[in-house]
PDB file of C-alpha atoms in Angstrom:
ATOM      1  CA  MET A 273      11.907  -6.773   7.338  1.00  0.00           C
ATOM      2  CA  LYS A 274       8.712  -6.743   9.762  1.00  0.00           C
ATOM      3  CA  LYS A 275       5.684  -5.120   9.067  1.00  0.00           C
ATOM      4  CA  ASP A 276       5.568  -1.410  10.076  1.00  0.00           C
ATOM      5  CA  ILE A 277       2.260   0.055  11.305  1.00  0.00           C
ATOM      6  CA  ILE A 278       1.189   3.702  11.244  1.00  0.00           C
ATOM      7  CA  ASN A 279      -2.464   4.670  12.202  1.00  0.00           C
ATOM      8  CA  LEU A 280      -4.269   7.523  11.530  1.00  0.00           C
ATOM      9  CA  LYS A 281      -7.338   8.863  12.990  1.00  0.00           C
ATOM     10  CA  ILE A 282      -8.869  11.835  11.376  1.00  0.00           C
ATOM     11  CA  PRO A 283     -12.367  13.733  12.403  1.00  0.00           C
ATOM     12  CA  SER A 284     -14.889  12.703   9.634  1.00  0.00           C
ATOM     13  CA  LYS A 285     -14.716  16.527   7.887  1.00  0.00           C
ATOM     14  CA  PRO A 286     -13.404  17.177   4.155  1.00  0.00           C
ATOM     15  CA  ASP A 287     -10.845  19.521   6.153  1.00  0.00           C
ATOM     16  CA  TYR A 288      -8.747  17.071   7.120  1.00  0.00           C
ATOM     17  CA  ILE A 289      -8.489  14.813   3.700  1.00  0.00           C
ATOM     18  CA  SER A 290      -5.266  16.865   3.072  1.00  0.00           C
ATOM     19  CA  VAL A 291      -3.894  15.711   6.234  1.00  0.00           C
ATOM     20  CA  VAL A 292      -4.194  12.151   4.828  1.00  0.00           C
ATOM     21  CA  ARG A 293      -2.935  13.034   1.738  1.00  0.00           C
ATOM     22  CA  LEU A 294       0.157  14.563   2.910  1.00  0.00           C
ATOM     23  CA  THR A 295       0.727  11.847   5.209  1.00  0.00           C
ATOM     24  CA  SER A 296       0.255   9.219   2.550  1.00  0.00           C
ATOM     25  CA  SER A 297       2.758  11.230   0.099  1.00  0.00           C
ATOM     26  CA  ALA A 298       5.381  10.957   2.986  1.00  0.00           C
ATOM     27  CA  ILE A 299       5.317   7.132   3.484  1.00  0.00           C
ATOM     28  CA  ALA A 300       5.009   6.538   0.064  1.00  0.00           C
ATOM     29  CA  SER A 301       8.034   8.598  -0.870  1.00  0.00           C
ATOM     30  CA  ASN A 302      10.282   6.985   2.242  1.00  0.00           C
ATOM     31  CA  LEU A 303       9.572   3.818   0.599  1.00  0.00           C
ATOM     32  CA  GLY A 304      10.978   4.705  -2.717  1.00  0.00           C
ATOM     33  CA  LEU A 305       7.947   5.016  -4.770  1.00  0.00           C
ATOM     34  CA  ASN A 306       8.253   7.592  -7.833  1.00  0.00           C
ATOM     35  CA  ILE A 307       5.953  10.667  -8.383  1.00  0.00           C
ATOM     36  CA  GLU A 308       3.338   8.887 -10.659  1.00  0.00           C
ATOM     37  CA  GLU A 309       3.004   6.117  -7.895  1.00  0.00           C
ATOM     38  CA  ILE A 310       2.766   8.682  -4.840  1.00  0.00           C
ATOM     39  CA  GLU A 311      -0.227  10.707  -6.852  1.00  0.00           C
ATOM     40  CA  ASP A 312      -2.086   7.416  -7.387  1.00  0.00           C
ATOM     41  CA  ILE A 313      -1.875   6.583  -3.874  1.00  0.00           C
ATOM     42  CA  LYS A 314      -2.774  10.185  -2.884  1.00  0.00           C
ATOM     43  CA  VAL A 315      -5.708  10.005  -4.818  1.00  0.00           C
ATOM     44  CA  SER A 316      -6.855   6.818  -4.081  1.00  0.00           C
ATOM     45  CA  ILE A 317      -6.995   7.630  -0.218  1.00  0.00           C
ATOM     46  CA  ALA A 318      -8.749  11.058  -0.863  1.00  0.00           C
ATOM     47  CA  GLU A 319     -11.587   9.130  -2.536  1.00  0.00           C
ATOM     48  CA  ALA A 320     -11.318   6.448   0.062  1.00  0.00           C
ATOM     49  CA  CYS A 321     -11.813   9.526   2.606  1.00  0.00           C
ATOM     50  CA  ILE A 322     -14.448  11.137   0.704  1.00  0.00           C
ATOM     51  CA  ASN A 323     -16.551   7.738   0.468  1.00  0.00           C
ATOM     52  CA  ALA A 324     -16.310   7.741   4.200  1.00  0.00           C
ATOM     53  CA  ILE A 325     -17.300  10.758   5.633  1.00  0.00           C
ATOM     54  CA  ASN A 326     -20.705  10.989   7.147  1.00  0.00           C
ATOM     55  CA  LYS A 327     -20.329   7.612   7.907  1.00  0.00           C
ATOM     56  CA  SER A 328     -19.425   7.871  11.757  1.00  0.00           C
ATOM     57  CA  SER A 329     -17.701  10.839  13.545  1.00  0.00           C
ATOM     58  CA  GLU A 330     -14.194   9.718  12.834  1.00  0.00           C
ATOM     59  CA  ILE A 331     -12.288   7.800   9.934  1.00  0.00           C
ATOM     60  CA  ASN A 332      -9.570   5.500  10.677  1.00  0.00           C
ATOM     61  CA  ILE A 333      -6.726   5.023   8.040  1.00  0.00           C
ATOM     62  CA  GLN A 334      -3.800   2.200   8.913  1.00  0.00           C
ATOM     63  CA  PHE A 335      -0.376   2.041   7.055  1.00  0.00           C
ATOM     64  CA  GLU A 336       1.176  -1.162   6.758  1.00  0.00           C
ATOM     65  CA  ILE A 337       4.819  -1.192   5.432  1.00  0.00           C
ATOM     66  CA  GLU A 338       6.125  -4.394   4.739  1.00  0.00           C
ATOM     67  CA  LYS A 339       9.198  -5.141   2.044  1.00  0.00           C
ATOM     68  CA  ASP A 340       7.279  -5.496  -1.141  1.00  0.00           C
ATOM     69  CA  LYS A 341       4.337  -3.401  -0.775  1.00  0.00           C
ATOM     70  CA  LEU A 342       2.045  -0.834   1.194  1.00  0.00           C
ATOM     71  CA  THR A 343      -1.148  -1.647   2.248  1.00  0.00           C
ATOM     72  CA  ILE A 344      -3.837   1.365   3.040  1.00  0.00           C
ATOM     73  CA  LYS A 345      -6.841   0.406   5.410  1.00  0.00           C
ATOM     74  CA  VAL A 346      -9.555   2.927   5.353  1.00  0.00           C
ATOM     75  CA  ASN A 347     -12.969   1.885   7.820  1.00  0.00           C
ATOM     76  CA  ASN A 348     -16.392   2.718   6.325  1.00  0.00           C
ATOM     77  CA  VAL A 349     -15.741   2.523   3.061  1.00  0.00           C
ATOM     78  CA  HIS A 350     -18.215   0.345   0.857  1.00  0.00           C
ATOM     79  CA  PRO A 351     -19.127  -0.226  -2.716  1.00  0.00           C
ATOM     80  CA  LEU A 352     -22.533   1.104  -3.435  1.00  0.00           C
ATOM     81  CA  GLU A 353     -25.621  -0.698  -4.185  1.00  0.00           C
ATOM     82  CA  GLU A 354     -27.495   0.323  -7.208  1.00  0.00           C
ATOM     83  CA  ASP A 355     -28.701   3.802  -6.631  1.00  0.00           C
ATOM     84  CA  LYS A 356     -29.051   6.164  -9.118  1.00  0.00           C
ATOM     85  CA  SER A 357     -28.716   9.266  -7.056  1.00  0.00           C
ATOM     86  CA  ASN A 358     -26.269  11.862  -7.964  1.00  0.00           C
ATOM     87  CA  LEU A 359     -24.035  11.805  -4.522  1.00  0.00           C
ATOM     88  CA  ASN A 360     -24.006   7.818  -5.111  1.00  0.00           C
ATOM     89  CA  LYS A 361     -22.858   8.307  -8.796  1.00  0.00           C
ATOM     90  CA  GLU A 362     -20.013  10.539  -7.264  1.00  0.00           C
ATOM     91  CA  LEU A 363     -19.123   7.957  -4.829  1.00  0.00           C
ATOM     92  CA  GLU A 364     -19.052   5.000  -7.290  1.00  0.00           C
ATOM     93  CA  LEU A 365     -16.823   7.112  -9.653  1.00  0.00           C
ATOM     94  CA  GLY A 366     -14.435   7.223  -6.657  1.00  0.00           C
ATOM     95  CA  ILE A 367     -14.347   3.665  -6.274  1.00  0.00           C
ATOM     96  CA  LEU A 368     -13.368   3.169  -9.755  1.00  0.00           C
ATOM     97  CA  ILE A 369     -10.657   5.726  -9.570  1.00  0.00           C
ATOM     98  CA  ILE A 370      -9.273   3.840  -6.583  1.00  0.00           C
ATOM     99  CA  LYS A 371      -9.725   0.611  -8.657  1.00  0.00           C
ATOM    100  CA  SER A 372      -7.892   1.972 -11.578  1.00  0.00           C
ATOM    101  CA  LEU A 373      -4.819   3.483  -9.269  1.00  0.00           C
ATOM    102  CA  MET A 374      -4.130   0.876  -6.748  1.00  0.00           C
ATOM    103  CA  ASP A 375      -2.794  -2.409  -7.916  1.00  0.00           C
ATOM    104  CA  GLU A 376      -5.076  -4.378  -5.453  1.00  0.00           C
ATOM    105  CA  VAL A 377      -8.305  -3.318  -3.895  1.00  0.00           C
ATOM    106  CA  ASN A 378     -10.419  -5.468  -1.394  1.00  0.00           C
ATOM    107  CA  PHE A 379     -13.682  -4.509   0.541  1.00  0.00           C
ATOM    108  CA  SER A 380     -14.489  -5.834   3.607  1.00  0.00           C
ATOM    109  CA  GLU A 381     -17.295  -4.984   6.430  1.00  0.00           C
ATOM    110  CA  GLU A 382     -14.804  -2.812   8.101  1.00  0.00           C
ATOM    111  CA  GLY A 383     -13.884  -0.794   4.623  1.00  0.00           C
ATOM    112  CA  VAL A 384     -11.432  -0.753   1.829  1.00  0.00           C
ATOM    113  CA  GLU A 385      -8.110  -2.393   1.543  1.00  0.00           C
ATOM    114  CA  MET A 386      -5.706  -0.766  -0.975  1.00  0.00           C
ATOM    115  CA  ILE A 387      -2.447  -2.460  -1.858  1.00  0.00           C
ATOM    116  CA  LYS A 388       0.655  -0.680  -4.099  1.00  0.00           C
ATOM    117  CA  TYR A 389       3.064  -3.235  -4.592  1.00  0.00           C
ATOM    118  CA  ILE A 390       6.763  -1.977  -4.430  1.00  0.00           C
ATOM    119  CA  GLU A 391       8.703  -3.081  -7.546  1.00  0.00           C
ATOM    120  CA  ASP A 392      12.112  -3.300  -6.083  1.00  0.00           C
ATOM    121  CA  GLY A 393      11.224  -4.400  -2.660  1.00  0.00           C
ATOM    122  CA  ASN A 394      14.490  -3.050  -1.365  1.00  0.00           C
ATOM    123  CA  LYS A 395      12.981  -0.865   1.523  1.00  0.00           C
TER     124      LYS A 395
END
């Protein structure tokens, strides 16, 4: 199976995070993931988008669908440096949530890459 790629670009506003959550839910459902896995993806992608808000005028999300995994990339999401402000504590909590819910999380200069493996890989 070749890799299918879906790109989504939203304005950098909280109002559009639900669009991303619904899109990720539909993609994960098509892959045959169970309800718990779909909820994990929805929470993780919402936290990633919250982290990316106000860092640019839009948020780019890319879904890469392969036989054995779903990879989601969100730009402008970065782990935080030492800062004790309340906003950064909330964003840091979001990063911890993403790491706990996704199978693999990688950060780069562009943003975050979150991977959920598909157990049977039949899709």
